[in-house]
mmCIF file of C-alpha atoms in Angstrom:
data_model
loop_
_atom_site.group_PDB
_atom_site.id
_atom_site.type_symbol
_atom_site.label_atom_id
_atom_site.label_comp_id
_atom_site.label_asym_id
_atom_site.label_seq_id
_atom_site.Cartn_x
_atom_site.Cartn_y
_atom_site.Cartn_z
ATOM 1 C CA MET J 167 95.422 -13.848 116.180
ATOM 2 C CA ILE J 168 96.600 -10.348 115.220
ATOM 3 C CA ILE J 169 94.407 -8.191 112.928
ATOM 4 C CA ASP J 170 96.053 -5.352 111.031
ATOM 5 C CA THR J 171 94.006 -2.125 111.436
ATOM 6 C CA THR J 172 95.084 -0.806 108.029
ATOM 7 C CA GLU J 173 93.639 -3.884 106.315
ATOM 8 C CA VAL J 174 90.350 -3.442 108.186
ATOM 9 C CA GLN J 175 90.164 0.224 107.135
ATOM 10 C CA THR J 176 90.889 -0.709 103.525
ATOM 11 C CA ILE J 177 88.135 -3.343 103.524
ATOM 12 C CA ASN J 178 85.660 -0.945 105.148
ATOM 13 C CA SER J 179 86.442 1.831 102.673
ATOM 14 C CA PHE J 180 86.055 -0.574 99.737
ATOM 15 C CA SER J 181 82.689 -1.853 100.995
ATOM 16 C CA THR J 182 81.526 1.702 101.684
ATOM 17 C CA SER J 183 82.479 2.899 98.206
ATOM 18 C CA GLY J 184 80.693 -0.062 96.651
ATOM 19 C CA PHE J 185 77.613 0.723 98.719
ATOM 20 C CA PHE J 186 77.624 4.356 97.579
ATOM 21 C CA LYS J 187 77.998 3.262 93.957
ATOM 22 C CA GLU J 188 74.907 1.064 94.272
ATOM 23 C CA VAL J 189 72.958 3.871 95.931
ATOM 24 C CA TYR J 190 74.079 6.329 93.226
ATOM 25 C CA GLY J 191 72.944 3.907 90.539
ATOM 26 C CA LEU J 192 69.526 3.593 92.183
ATOM 27 C CA ILE J 193 69.188 7.381 92.511
ATOM 28 C CA TRP J 194 69.630 7.772 88.739
ATOM 29 C CA ILE J 195 66.603 5.511 88.187
ATOM 30 C CA ILE J 196 64.277 7.850 90.116
ATOM 31 C CA PRO J 197 64.117 10.638 87.443
ATOM 32 C CA ILE J 198 63.501 8.061 84.721
ATOM 33 C CA LEU J 199 60.686 6.410 86.677
ATOM 34 C CA THR J 200 59.229 9.839 87.458
ATOM 35 C CA LEU J 201 59.266 10.758 83.755
ATOM 36 C CA ILE J 202 57.592 7.456 82.812
ATOM 37 C CA LEU J 203 54.892 8.108 85.415
ATOM 38 C CA GLU J 204 54.316 11.629 84.072
ATOM 39 C CA ILE J 205 54.142 10.334 80.500
ATOM 40 C CA THR J 206 51.607 7.666 81.490
ATOM 41 C CA ILE J 207 49.392 10.192 83.266
ATOM 42 C CA GLY J 208 49.746 12.591 80.316
ATOM 43 C CA VAL J 209 48.582 9.935 77.838
ATOM 44 C CA LEU J 210 45.563 9.065 80.006
ATOM 45 C CA VAL J 211 44.647 12.749 80.214
ATOM 46 C CA ILE J 212 44.975 13.140 76.426
ATOM 47 C CA VAL J 213 42.679 10.161 75.781
ATOM 48 C CA TRP J 214 40.088 11.542 78.200
ATOM 49 C CA LEU J 215 40.330 15.053 76.730
ATOM 50 C CA GLU J 216 39.969 13.797 73.171
ATOM 51 C CA ARG J 217 36.814 11.880 74.032
ATOM 52 C CA GLU J 218 35.291 14.768 75.934
ATOM 53 C CA ILE J 219 36.170 17.380 73.287
ATOM 54 C CA SER J 220 35.006 15.176 70.409
ATOM 55 C CA ALA J 221 31.750 14.501 72.274
ATOM 56 C CA ALA J 222 31.223 18.243 72.776
ATOM 57 C CA ILE J 223 31.914 18.982 69.098
ATOM 58 C CA GLN J 224 29.471 16.278 67.971
ATOM 59 C CA GLN J 225 26.939 17.187 70.694
ATOM 60 C CA ARG J 226 27.262 13.845 72.474
ATOM 61 C CA ILE J 227 27.598 13.010 76.164
ATOM 62 C CA GLY J 228 30.891 11.138 75.982
ATOM 63 C CA PRO J 229 32.266 8.757 78.645
ATOM 64 C CA GLU J 230 30.504 9.145 81.977
ATOM 65 C CA TYR J 231 30.193 5.759 83.679
ATOM 66 C CA ALA J 232 33.835 4.673 84.220
ATOM 67 C CA GLY J 233 34.729 6.803 87.205
ATOM 68 C CA PRO J 234 33.756 10.434 87.833
ATOM 69 C CA LEU J 235 33.343 12.241 84.475
ATOM 70 C CA GLY J 236 34.602 9.091 82.747
ATOM 71 C CA ILE J 237 38.256 9.614 83.716
ATOM 72 C CA LEU J 238 38.813 5.860 84.192
ATOM 73 C CA GLN J 239 37.618 4.928 80.691
ATOM 74 C CA ALA J 240 41.152 4.963 79.246
ATOM 75 C CA ILE J 241 42.384 2.644 82.023
ATOM 76 C CA ALA J 242 39.468 0.303 81.344
ATOM 77 C CA ASP J 243 40.288 0.225 77.606
ATOM 78 C CA GLY J 244 43.973 -0.432 78.299
ATOM 79 C CA THR J 245 43.121 -3.279 80.691
ATOM 80 C CA LYS J 246 40.783 -4.795 78.097
ATOM 81 C CA LEU J 247 43.516 -4.747 75.439
ATOM 82 C CA LEU J 248 46.025 -6.339 77.811
ATOM 83 C CA LEU J 249 43.651 -9.214 78.544
ATOM 84 C CA LYS J 250 42.794 -9.901 74.897
ATOM 85 C CA GLU J 251 44.374 -12.769 72.989
ATOM 86 C CA ASP J 252 47.508 -11.932 70.995
ATOM 87 C CA LEU J 253 46.835 -13.320 67.512
ATOM 88 C CA LEU J 254 49.631 -13.958 65.001
ATOM 89 C CA PRO J 255 49.251 -14.225 61.195
ATOM 90 C CA SER J 256 49.847 -17.803 60.076
ATOM 91 C CA ARG J 257 51.777 -16.903 56.894
ATOM 92 C CA GLY J 258 53.379 -13.676 58.028
ATOM 93 C CA ASP J 259 56.890 -12.912 59.223
ATOM 94 C CA ILE J 260 56.456 -13.347 62.990
ATOM 95 C CA ARG J 261 59.721 -11.618 63.910
ATOM 96 C CA LEU J 262 58.973 -8.454 61.963
ATOM 97 C CA PHE J 263 55.354 -8.617 63.103
ATOM 98 C CA SER J 264 56.402 -8.701 66.771
ATOM 99 C CA VAL J 265 59.289 -6.206 66.664
ATOM 100 C CA GLY J 266 57.446 -3.485 64.717
ATOM 101 C CA PRO J 267 55.237 -2.153 67.566
ATOM 102 C CA SER J 268 58.182 -2.133 69.987
ATOM 103 C CA ILE J 269 60.290 -0.015 67.628
ATOM 104 C CA ALA J 270 57.419 2.457 67.215
ATOM 105 C CA VAL J 271 57.041 2.914 70.994
ATOM 106 C CA ILE J 272 60.743 2.944 71.933
ATOM 107 C CA SER J 273 61.635 5.544 69.303
ATOM 108 C CA VAL J 274 58.984 7.893 70.706
ATOM 109 C CA LEU J 275 59.962 7.273 74.344
ATOM 110 C CA LEU J 276 63.605 8.162 73.631
ATOM 111 C CA SER J 277 62.479 11.581 72.419
ATOM 112 C CA TYR J 278 61.489 12.533 75.971
ATOM 113 C CA LEU J 279 65.169 12.522 77.009
ATOM 114 C CA VAL J 280 65.782 16.000 75.549
ATOM 115 C CA ILE J 281 62.475 17.692 76.493
ATOM 116 C CA PRO J 282 62.980 20.289 79.269
ATOM 117 C CA PHE J 283 60.131 20.825 81.704
ATOM 118 C CA GLY J 284 62.222 23.422 83.565
ATOM 119 C CA TYR J 285 65.724 24.898 83.639
ATOM 120 C CA ARG J 286 67.192 21.774 85.242
ATOM 121 C CA LEU J 287 64.285 19.428 84.656
ATOM 122 C CA VAL J 288 65.697 17.596 81.643
ATOM 123 C CA LEU J 289 67.276 14.161 81.513
ATOM 124 C CA ALA J 290 69.827 14.973 78.790
ATOM 125 C CA ASP J 291 70.703 18.567 77.884
ATOM 126 C CA LEU J 292 72.515 17.888 74.626
ATOM 127 C CA GLY J 293 73.824 20.381 72.096
ATOM 128 C CA ILE J 294 72.015 18.465 69.338
ATOM 129 C CA GLY J 295 68.820 18.017 71.353
ATOM 130 C CA VAL J 296 66.218 18.987 68.736
ATOM 131 C CA PHE J 297 67.988 17.241 65.873
ATOM 132 C CA LEU J 298 68.347 14.132 68.042
ATOM 133 C CA TRP J 299 64.557 14.121 68.377
ATOM 134 C CA ILE J 300 64.170 14.379 64.592
ATOM 135 C CA ALA J 301 66.689 11.567 64.047
ATOM 136 C CA ILE J 302 64.997 9.287 66.596
ATOM 137 C CA SER J 303 61.489 10.013 65.322
ATOM 138 C CA SER J 304 62.545 8.953 61.821
ATOM 139 C CA ILE J 305 63.016 5.402 63.147
ATOM 140 C CA ALA J 306 59.304 4.973 63.963
ATOM 141 C CA PRO J 307 58.160 4.628 60.289
ATOM 142 C CA ILE J 308 60.622 1.746 59.928
ATOM 143 C CA GLY J 309 58.718 -0.091 62.648
ATOM 144 C CA LEU J 310 55.428 0.641 60.884
ATOM 145 C CA LEU J 311 56.835 -0.619 57.582
ATOM 146 C CA MET J 312 58.099 -3.774 59.300
ATOM 147 C CA SER J 313 54.657 -4.306 60.814
ATOM 148 C CA GLY J 314 52.931 -3.897 57.456
ATOM 149 C CA TYR J 315 55.343 -6.233 55.663
ATOM 150 C CA GLY J 316 55.326 -8.841 58.427
ATOM 151 C CA SER J 317 51.519 -9.020 58.451
ATOM 152 C CA ASN J 318 51.405 -10.564 54.934
ATOM 153 C CA ASN J 319 48.382 -8.431 54.157
ATOM 154 C CA LYS J 320 47.997 -6.039 51.232
ATOM 155 C CA TYR J 321 46.132 -3.480 53.351
ATOM 156 C CA SER J 322 48.769 -3.591 56.082
ATOM 157 C CA PHE J 323 51.629 -3.311 53.607
ATOM 158 C CA SER J 324 49.975 -0.369 51.847
ATOM 159 C CA GLY J 325 49.558 1.353 55.214
ATOM 160 C CA GLY J 326 53.222 0.794 56.053
ATOM 161 C CA LEU J 327 54.331 2.234 52.708
ATOM 162 C CA ARG J 328 52.079 5.251 53.215
ATOM 163 C CA ALA J 329 53.522 5.800 56.710
ATOM 164 C CA ALA J 330 57.090 5.779 55.350
ATOM 165 C CA ALA J 331 56.248 8.119 52.452
ATOM 166 C CA GLN J 332 54.357 10.515 54.714
ATOM 167 C CA SER J 333 57.157 10.622 57.280
ATOM 168 C CA ILE J 334 59.808 11.376 54.667
ATOM 169 C CA SER J 335 57.647 14.049 53.032
ATOM 170 C CA TYR J 336 57.037 16.029 56.225
ATOM 171 C CA GLU J 337 60.278 15.488 58.132
ATOM 172 C CA ILE J 338 62.214 17.671 55.688
ATOM 173 C CA PRO J 339 60.081 20.847 56.171
ATOM 174 C CA LEU J 340 60.018 20.195 59.913
ATOM 175 C CA THR J 341 63.817 19.919 60.019
ATOM 176 C CA LEU J 342 64.231 23.139 58.026
ATOM 177 C CA CYS J 343 62.012 24.991 60.520
ATOM 178 C CA VAL J 344 64.135 23.730 63.418
ATOM 179 C CA LEU J 345 67.285 24.705 61.516
ATOM 180 C CA SER J 346 65.958 28.253 61.124
ATOM 181 C CA ILE J 347 65.580 28.573 64.897
ATOM 182 C CA SER J 348 69.036 27.116 65.553
ATOM 183 C CA LEU J 349 70.696 29.439 63.043
ATOM 184 C CA ARG J 350 68.939 32.460 64.506
ATOM 185 C CA LEU J 351 70.000 31.473 68.011
ATOM 186 C CA GLU J 352 73.634 30.881 67.096
ATOM 187 C CA ILE J 353 74.077 33.937 64.881
ATOM 188 C CA GLY J 354 72.453 36.154 67.483
ATOM 189 C CA ARG J 355 74.750 34.772 70.180
ATOM 190 C CA ASN J 356 78.086 34.886 68.394
ATOM 191 C CA ASP J 357 77.431 37.620 65.775
ATOM 192 C CA GLN J 358 79.031 35.424 63.151
ATOM 193 C CA VAL J 359 77.958 33.138 60.338
ATOM 194 C CA VAL J 360 77.403 29.493 61.317
ATOM 195 C CA LEU J 361 76.954 27.053 58.482
ATOM 196 C CA PRO J 362 74.427 24.213 58.807
ATOM 197 C CA TYR J 363 77.219 21.598 58.810
ATOM 198 C CA ASP J 364 79.316 23.481 61.374
ATOM 199 C CA SER J 365 79.962 21.532 64.585
ATOM 200 C CA ASP J 366 79.396 24.716 66.626
ATOM 201 C CA LEU J 367 75.707 24.887 65.650
ATOM 202 C CA ASP J 368 73.798 24.703 68.936
ATOM 203 C CA SER J 369 70.295 23.255 69.137
ATOM 204 C CA SER J 370 70.031 22.596 72.867
ATOM 205 C CA THR J 371 66.411 22.700 73.957
ATOM 206 C CA VAL J 372 67.300 24.526 77.183
ATOM 207 C CA ASP J 373 69.230 27.222 75.283
ATOM 208 C CA ILE J 374 66.338 27.687 72.849
ATOM 209 C CA VAL J 375 63.930 28.295 75.730
ATOM 210 C CA GLU J 376 66.340 30.656 77.495
ATOM 211 C CA ALA J 377 66.803 32.682 74.297
ATOM 212 C CA GLN J 378 63.038 33.389 74.265
ATOM 213 C CA SER J 379 62.872 34.664 77.856
ATOM 214 C CA LYS J 380 64.333 38.163 77.345
ATOM 215 C CA TYR J 381 61.251 40.135 76.294
ATOM 216 C CA GLY J 382 58.405 38.181 77.829
ATOM 217 C CA PHE J 383 55.989 36.544 75.434
ATOM 218 C CA TRP J 384 57.025 39.055 72.743
ATOM 219 C CA GLY J 385 60.342 37.217 72.644
ATOM 220 C CA TRP J 386 58.748 33.902 71.716
ATOM 221 C CA ASN J 387 59.726 32.416 68.373
ATOM 222 C CA LEU J 388 56.027 32.365 67.528
ATOM 223 C CA TRP J 389 56.327 36.083 66.620
ATOM 224 C CA ARG J 390 59.841 35.860 65.186
ATOM 225 C CA GLN J 391 59.106 32.802 63.037
ATOM 226 C CA PRO J 392 55.361 32.884 62.192
ATOM 227 C CA ILE J 393 55.848 31.104 58.862
ATOM 228 C CA GLY J 394 58.031 28.452 60.459
ATOM 229 C CA PHE J 395 55.465 27.996 63.221
ATOM 230 C CA LEU J 396 52.656 27.258 60.759
ATOM 231 C CA VAL J 397 54.835 24.856 58.748
ATOM 232 C CA PHE J 398 56.019 23.141 61.938
ATOM 233 C CA LEU J 399 52.423 22.839 63.164
ATOM 234 C CA ILE J 400 51.198 21.206 59.942
ATOM 235 C CA SER J 401 54.253 18.935 59.706
ATOM 236 C CA SER J 402 53.822 17.834 63.326
ATOM 237 C CA LEU J 403 50.201 16.844 62.697
ATOM 238 C CA ALA J 404 51.311 14.884 59.634
ATOM 239 C CA GLU J 405 54.107 13.181 61.605
ATOM 240 C CA CYS J 406 51.573 12.148 64.260
ATOM 241 C CA GLU J 407 49.268 10.787 61.524
ATOM 242 C CA ARG J 408 46.342 12.790 62.815
ATOM 243 C CA LEU J 409 43.361 13.800 60.739
ATOM 244 C CA PRO J 410 43.372 15.116 58.065
ATOM 245 C CA PHE J 411 46.696 13.279 57.594
ATOM 246 C CA ASP J 412 45.837 9.759 58.829
ATOM 247 C CA LEU J 413 46.262 8.122 55.421
ATOM 248 C CA PRO J 414 48.376 5.165 56.736
ATOM 249 C CA GLU J 415 45.335 3.867 58.681
ATOM 250 C CA ALA J 416 42.434 5.168 56.612
ATOM 251 C CA GLU J 417 39.571 2.825 57.526
ATOM 252 C CA GLU J 418 37.572 3.482 54.341
ATOM 253 C CA GLU J 419 40.481 2.368 52.158
ATOM 254 C CA LEU J 420 42.801 0.100 54.176
ATOM 255 C CA VAL J 421 40.550 -1.361 56.933
ATOM 256 C CA ALA J 422 43.021 -0.225 59.624
ATOM 257 C CA GLY J 423 46.281 0.113 57.683
ATOM 258 C CA TYR J 424 49.338 -1.437 59.280
ATOM 259 C CA GLN J 425 47.241 -2.268 62.399
ATOM 260 C CA THR J 426 44.829 -4.569 60.548
ATOM 261 C CA GLU J 427 46.279 -7.894 61.750
ATOM 262 C CA TYR J 428 47.111 -6.748 65.297
ATOM 263 C CA SER J 429 45.234 -7.434 68.511
ATOM 264 C CA GLY J 430 45.836 -7.430 72.239
ATOM 265 C CA ILE J 431 48.925 -5.787 73.660
ATOM 266 C CA LYS J 432 50.588 -5.228 70.269
ATOM 267 C CA TYR J 433 47.625 -3.171 69.110
ATOM 268 C CA ALA J 434 47.760 -1.312 72.438
ATOM 269 C CA LEU J 435 51.418 -0.431 71.723
ATOM 270 C CA PHE J 436 50.439 1.255 68.435
ATOM 271 C CA TYR J 437 47.655 3.076 70.235
ATOM 272 C CA LEU J 438 50.116 4.197 72.913
ATOM 273 C CA ALA J 439 52.754 5.268 70.374
ATOM 274 C CA SER J 440 50.314 7.564 68.550
ATOM 275 C CA TYR J 441 49.398 9.461 71.716
ATOM 276 C CA LEU J 442 52.992 9.549 72.943
ATOM 277 C CA ASN J 443 54.039 11.054 69.619
ATOM 278 C CA LEU J 444 51.261 13.627 69.854
ATOM 279 C CA LEU J 445 52.421 14.643 73.343
ATOM 280 C CA VAL J 446 56.057 14.870 72.157
ATOM 281 C CA SER J 447 55.078 17.125 69.254
ATOM 282 C CA SER J 448 53.046 19.347 71.571
ATOM 283 C CA LEU J 449 55.958 19.706 73.984
ATOM 284 C CA PHE J 450 58.382 20.567 71.172
ATOM 285 C CA VAL J 451 55.982 23.209 69.848
ATOM 286 C CA THR J 452 56.029 24.643 73.375
ATOM 287 C CA VAL J 453 59.825 24.544 73.618
ATOM 288 C CA LEU J 454 60.578 25.886 70.146
ATOM 289 C CA TYR J 455 57.884 28.523 69.689
ATOM 290 C CA LEU J 456 56.021 29.231 72.956
ATOM 291 C CA GLY J 457 58.872 29.944 75.353
ATOM 292 C CA GLY J 458 58.867 26.635 77.222
ATOM 293 C CA TRP J 459 58.489 27.049 80.976
ATOM 294 C CA ASN J 460 58.869 30.861 80.837
ATOM 295 C CA PHE J 461 55.758 33.002 81.093
ATOM 296 C CA SER J 462 55.849 36.738 81.590
ATOM 297 C CA ILE J 463 54.144 39.846 80.233
ATOM 298 C CA PRO J 464 56.231 42.898 79.205
ATOM 299 C CA TYR J 465 56.447 45.456 82.010
ATOM 300 C CA ILE J 466 54.608 42.972 84.286
ATOM 301 C CA PRO J 467 57.167 40.292 85.144
ATOM 302 C CA ILE J 468 54.986 37.494 86.471
ATOM 303 C CA PRO J 469 57.895 35.336 87.789
ATOM 304 C CA GLU J 470 59.197 38.268 89.868
ATOM 305 C CA LEU J 471 55.687 39.337 90.877
ATOM 306 C CA PHE J 472 54.838 35.964 92.398
ATOM 307 C CA ARG J 473 58.469 35.188 93.310
ATOM 308 C CA ILE J 474 58.509 32.052 91.189
ATOM 309 C CA ASN J 475 62.267 32.289 90.671
ATOM 310 C CA GLN J 476 62.827 32.270 94.435
ATOM 311 C CA MET J 477 60.587 29.252 95.000
ATOM 312 C CA ALA J 478 62.726 26.194 95.487
ATOM 313 C CA GLY J 479 61.810 22.605 95.960
ATOM 314 C CA ILE J 480 58.741 20.733 94.841
ATOM 315 C CA PHE J 481 56.396 23.747 94.702
ATOM 316 C CA GLY J 482 58.604 25.716 92.323
ATOM 317 C CA MET J 483 59.113 22.660 90.111
ATOM 318 C CA THR J 484 55.361 22.096 90.064
ATOM 319 C CA ILE J 485 54.690 25.642 88.808
ATOM 320 C CA VAL J 486 57.301 25.313 86.056
ATOM 321 C CA ILE J 487 55.940 21.934 84.929
ATOM 322 C CA PHE J 488 52.377 23.296 85.026
ATOM 323 C CA ILE J 489 53.297 26.217 82.722
ATOM 324 C CA THR J 490 54.993 23.868 80.241
ATOM 325 C CA LEU J 491 52.099 21.399 80.192
ATOM 326 C CA ALA J 492 49.484 24.168 79.930
ATOM 327 C CA LYS J 493 51.107 25.412 76.706
ATOM 328 C CA ALA J 494 51.474 21.864 75.392
ATOM 329 C CA TYR J 495 47.822 21.043 76.024
ATOM 330 C CA LEU J 496 46.841 24.182 74.114
ATOM 331 C CA PHE J 497 48.406 22.617 71.017
ATOM 332 C CA LEU J 498 46.685 19.337 71.884
ATOM 333 C CA PHE J 499 43.340 21.132 71.916
ATOM 334 C CA ILE J 500 44.084 22.486 68.425
ATOM 335 C CA SER J 501 45.013 19.036 67.093
ATOM 336 C CA ILE J 502 41.922 17.399 68.633
ATOM 337 C CA THR J 503 39.530 20.001 67.236
ATOM 338 C CA THR J 504 41.258 19.732 63.842
ATOM 339 C CA ARG J 505 40.614 15.998 63.817
ATOM 340 C CA TRP J 506 36.868 16.490 64.173
ATOM 341 C CA THR J 507 36.654 19.508 61.857
ATOM 342 C CA LEU J 508 38.556 18.797 58.630
ATOM 343 C CA PRO J 509 37.962 15.871 56.245
ATOM 344 C CA ARG J 510 40.674 13.406 55.322
ATOM 345 C CA MET J 511 42.943 14.262 52.403
ATOM 346 C CA ARG J 512 43.772 11.977 49.498
ATOM 347 C CA ILE J 513 47.264 10.495 49.336
ATOM 348 C CA ASP J 514 48.195 12.593 46.283
ATOM 349 C CA GLN J 515 47.002 15.775 48.033
ATOM 350 C CA LEU J 516 49.020 14.807 51.108
ATOM 351 C CA LEU J 517 52.259 14.369 49.166
ATOM 352 C CA ASN J 518 51.674 17.475 47.047
ATOM 353 C CA LEU J 519 51.195 19.551 50.196
ATOM 354 C CA GLY J 520 54.483 18.316 51.617
ATOM 355 C CA TRP J 521 56.691 18.502 48.531
ATOM 356 C CA LYS J 522 55.155 21.337 46.493
ATOM 357 C CA PHE J 523 54.108 23.754 49.232
ATOM 358 C CA LEU J 524 55.637 23.140 52.667
ATOM 359 C CA LEU J 525 59.137 22.306 51.411
ATOM 360 C CA PRO J 526 59.549 25.504 49.286
ATOM 361 C CA ILE J 527 57.980 27.615 52.053
ATOM 362 C CA SER J 528 60.311 26.191 54.718
ATOM 363 C CA LEU J 529 63.320 26.715 52.429
ATOM 364 C CA GLY J 530 62.276 30.307 51.829
ATOM 365 C CA ASN J 531 61.815 30.819 55.559
ATOM 366 C CA LEU J 532 65.336 29.486 56.186
ATOM 367 C CA LEU J 533 66.851 31.804 53.575
ATOM 368 C CA LEU J 534 64.852 34.762 54.901
ATOM 369 C CA THR J 535 65.970 34.062 58.477
ATOM 370 C CA THR J 536 69.617 33.732 57.491
ATOM 371 C CA SER J 537 69.628 36.885 55.331
ATOM 372 C CA SER J 538 67.847 38.967 57.983
ATOM 373 C CA GLN J 539 70.323 37.897 60.634
ATOM 374 C CA LEU J 540 73.310 38.655 58.381
ATOM 375 C CA VAL J 541 71.940 42.093 57.550
ATOM 376 C CA SER J 542 71.485 42.898 61.225
ATOM 377 C CA LEU J 543 75.114 42.047 62.095
#
């Protein structure tokens, strides 16, 4: 029997290429799994921080028995919800009732694709990164509305309608604030007018962070866009349905809003989605207004002083991620203290604040930003 060597080489090369394709496909899963692990740890830390901070504000002890300093209390609560019975409404729409929580969680998880934790620590550096987050986050209220309608409960349906109305009311000012930053970035880069519908308008999250790194923390958009920062902060709290904007689940009026008929893992998904959305908003405040992973003082360049830019590998990535998360958790501290400080608003006050105050202010901020950039050309 005669074996042709060329055929053997062809077979070996084909098998080798197929092997490398499988390995390459597995390698791409590692960053996604790493991000999911970081998100899970971040949510557990947020739950623990909220309980400790709220206990300190109300002069209570807080969780202390589940692990050291109560750090395992969130894991215990999650395990309890997973083991509870999943009840379904007998006269409700079971399909909408079951799909609603999944849509709320998935829409928030997709937002993490465009969040940069470092210069190359981002899963998808897209030119429409920030606007992609706004588009994806607008899907979550649809899941809440589906949950309220599928529950066949007047309290749940009222909570779903409130969630949709609140999201629409505060997404518009939030989008106008992001548009002001994108216009300022693009006009400053090209020294030309870029219209909002122009395809050249760049809103990459990495580019926005890099544009704030020229003058240390004085180059942050927090000082360039103070009005936009305040509007974005209020709109983000309203989008996360945090007090004083938690009208969709106001317990004094709607029992628990769209969550009234839920139990077990489906209720845990709503609980998870609220904290995931809070972490996303905190990270976008960091990226858009607080310089992202950059941290330096004018005339005292901290990255050069400690040679952070020359640090490669895991240690350098750890420092960059730590700076980003430290800024994000500063916003989380503000949102947690706000929850236990301000009373809940009425639904008419909530809508009036969005349409009569924040929308005109954000429009004026956009016009002021555009005119100031055109004058400086």
